[in-house]
Phi, psi and omega in degrees: 000317172348302205296320185308337186278303195300324164314298202303309152335296181316300170320299195302298174319314188283327171302339181265338170293320195281279186315308195293322182301322198308326209093019159330305201243021164261161177277123195249129189282158185294113164336130174177161173283128202285111155287151171250137188270158186274125180296137156285133165237129173260184186074014185251153182232110172249124197251205194232138187268135205261126171247124177257153153255021156202119182258158168248117176292126205271132148227131205285120173214228182193145197285117181233139169304138159298314163243140206214083196249137185269088181294140179196169168247187180243353180256146185252139202169176174248180210244117182277312169217121156267131186262345199231147168259184208253137204087344190289136181283128164222173197223151189297133172093020180258147185267126182260308184226158193236130167244127171307132180251044194287302170295340158290333178291314197307308190269354148293341182285314181283311155309306171306333167308312182290317179287351185263326177279000162287313188281312185314312177295335173285326188278349178272322185284344190272328174255024135278325175317313185263357175278313178279319189288335182282325162305330195262348148301320174313300183306313185292329170301312180302351186267315168301318166292003185070011209275345190220156181273177196286324172301353185248346172280322189302325192281321192284325193295314192278343175266013171262342181284305177315282150356293159315317183290305184307324190290276197321338177283303159338306190280328190307291173297353167283310199295305175327312195260348164289323171310301179322317197278289172340279174325292175317292190295352186287352197268327170309332175292353182261344179306322174240131195250136194226150178303118176272348161247174181284109166174188192245163205275098163280348191201138178221127194215055165196135169244186182276150181090002202266185180237116158261164188237135180302116190087004175244141215292117165253354157214137170294080180250141179235135192238125183292157037263171177256135165249146180265118191241131189209160199228130187262150143288161192318319184308334166295344186277123193093352178247356161272093191249146156336121153115343190260162164297141190196168173239158172246094175274145192252105193284344193290342163280330181068042181197149172260151178254147160316105169243141160240148188296125182237353164205141174217115167313124177283345190282135177251134185277123167277000184282298191262004187027058159236171167237169177267151194217130146267119180249155161249135188268129188283155190324120185192105187310339172277003176282164183219153127309135193093020190251155199253134166224204194206135187258123204246098188251123185293131197226150171296128188187102182300107181228188145240135174228147159237148196273165200292333172291353201251003190291111165250113208247129145222123173082233181271331193293119168269088198216183176229114188289111177269130182268128195273176180317303187280013175078018185248181203253153177220134164285086218243122171271135192239160181240138189278145145273237161287158162266129177264088175074234175272342204258163184213131181282121198262099180280325188195181195084000185190153181241142197301134162088345195280132176285136178203157199276126187245005169195151190081004198304348175300341204246354179280163173207149184296122179085000176300164170252166188268121165266180178276000000 
């Protein structure tokens, strides 16, 4: 009997130890949900998704100078000096390039010597003509008096006409040499090349020591106004007319410029089904030929627009940070359409009036709360 009691007591003691080790006699918290704190992000600018019934469709084109002048020389020679650099503004009459004209000067000097010799020949011919003229006049009187025969008179007459022809020939030679001198000397004007207009040096294709070749452009000078050249689709035929005003967005300047239609081609390209339009841009000192831009033509269309600054681009993902009704952020995938100035058309992923982050997207985070 005593052995059984000892066994029960030992078992009970072991049970108490097990329960104590398991924390049965300790105070226990009730199970519950652990709340996660939501981060708050400040410095965000929130806007709304805008729905429009008219948008300005962009049509890409290029800016060209109304006046593009290739400056070249008519003489061949080495370039002695280049007075301008690319991009430099120039005024009419400003010297741009100087070409070595020693050969031309030598030719002028040689012609001057030929003229001097021709003048001496003319003096000699004149002296002979005057002497023969006196003899001719005397023989004319003698012929009338019957003192000489007709044959004798004809011989003197032939000498007289020959002397007269020599004088005219000498004069003609001098005139020819003077014209030759003028032609050669006029080439000296092309030794110093000047700007014909006010503008800027668009291209410099020559350096000191280069050989200037007649007809080969050395510089290209462009002068405002600048034109915007664009090819529009067939559906605009008859709708774009001279005198109409539009806006042209120039990305490199980051601004819209006013433009007036100056030329509209009547020919339609059969391959592309487009026609050319030229618009004169408002004056802007930063404009340069070769810049690209977009002609903005208003068109009736239903579209959702968001600012370009709201777009999140990560590799092949394009999205927008949406502010949900509980004021938390959600990064949502969107499908974009065409760019409309500083805004982008959204084809899917957003609804009209939804709140989105338009500035400070680099600070946004998934599930974060928008703060002040």
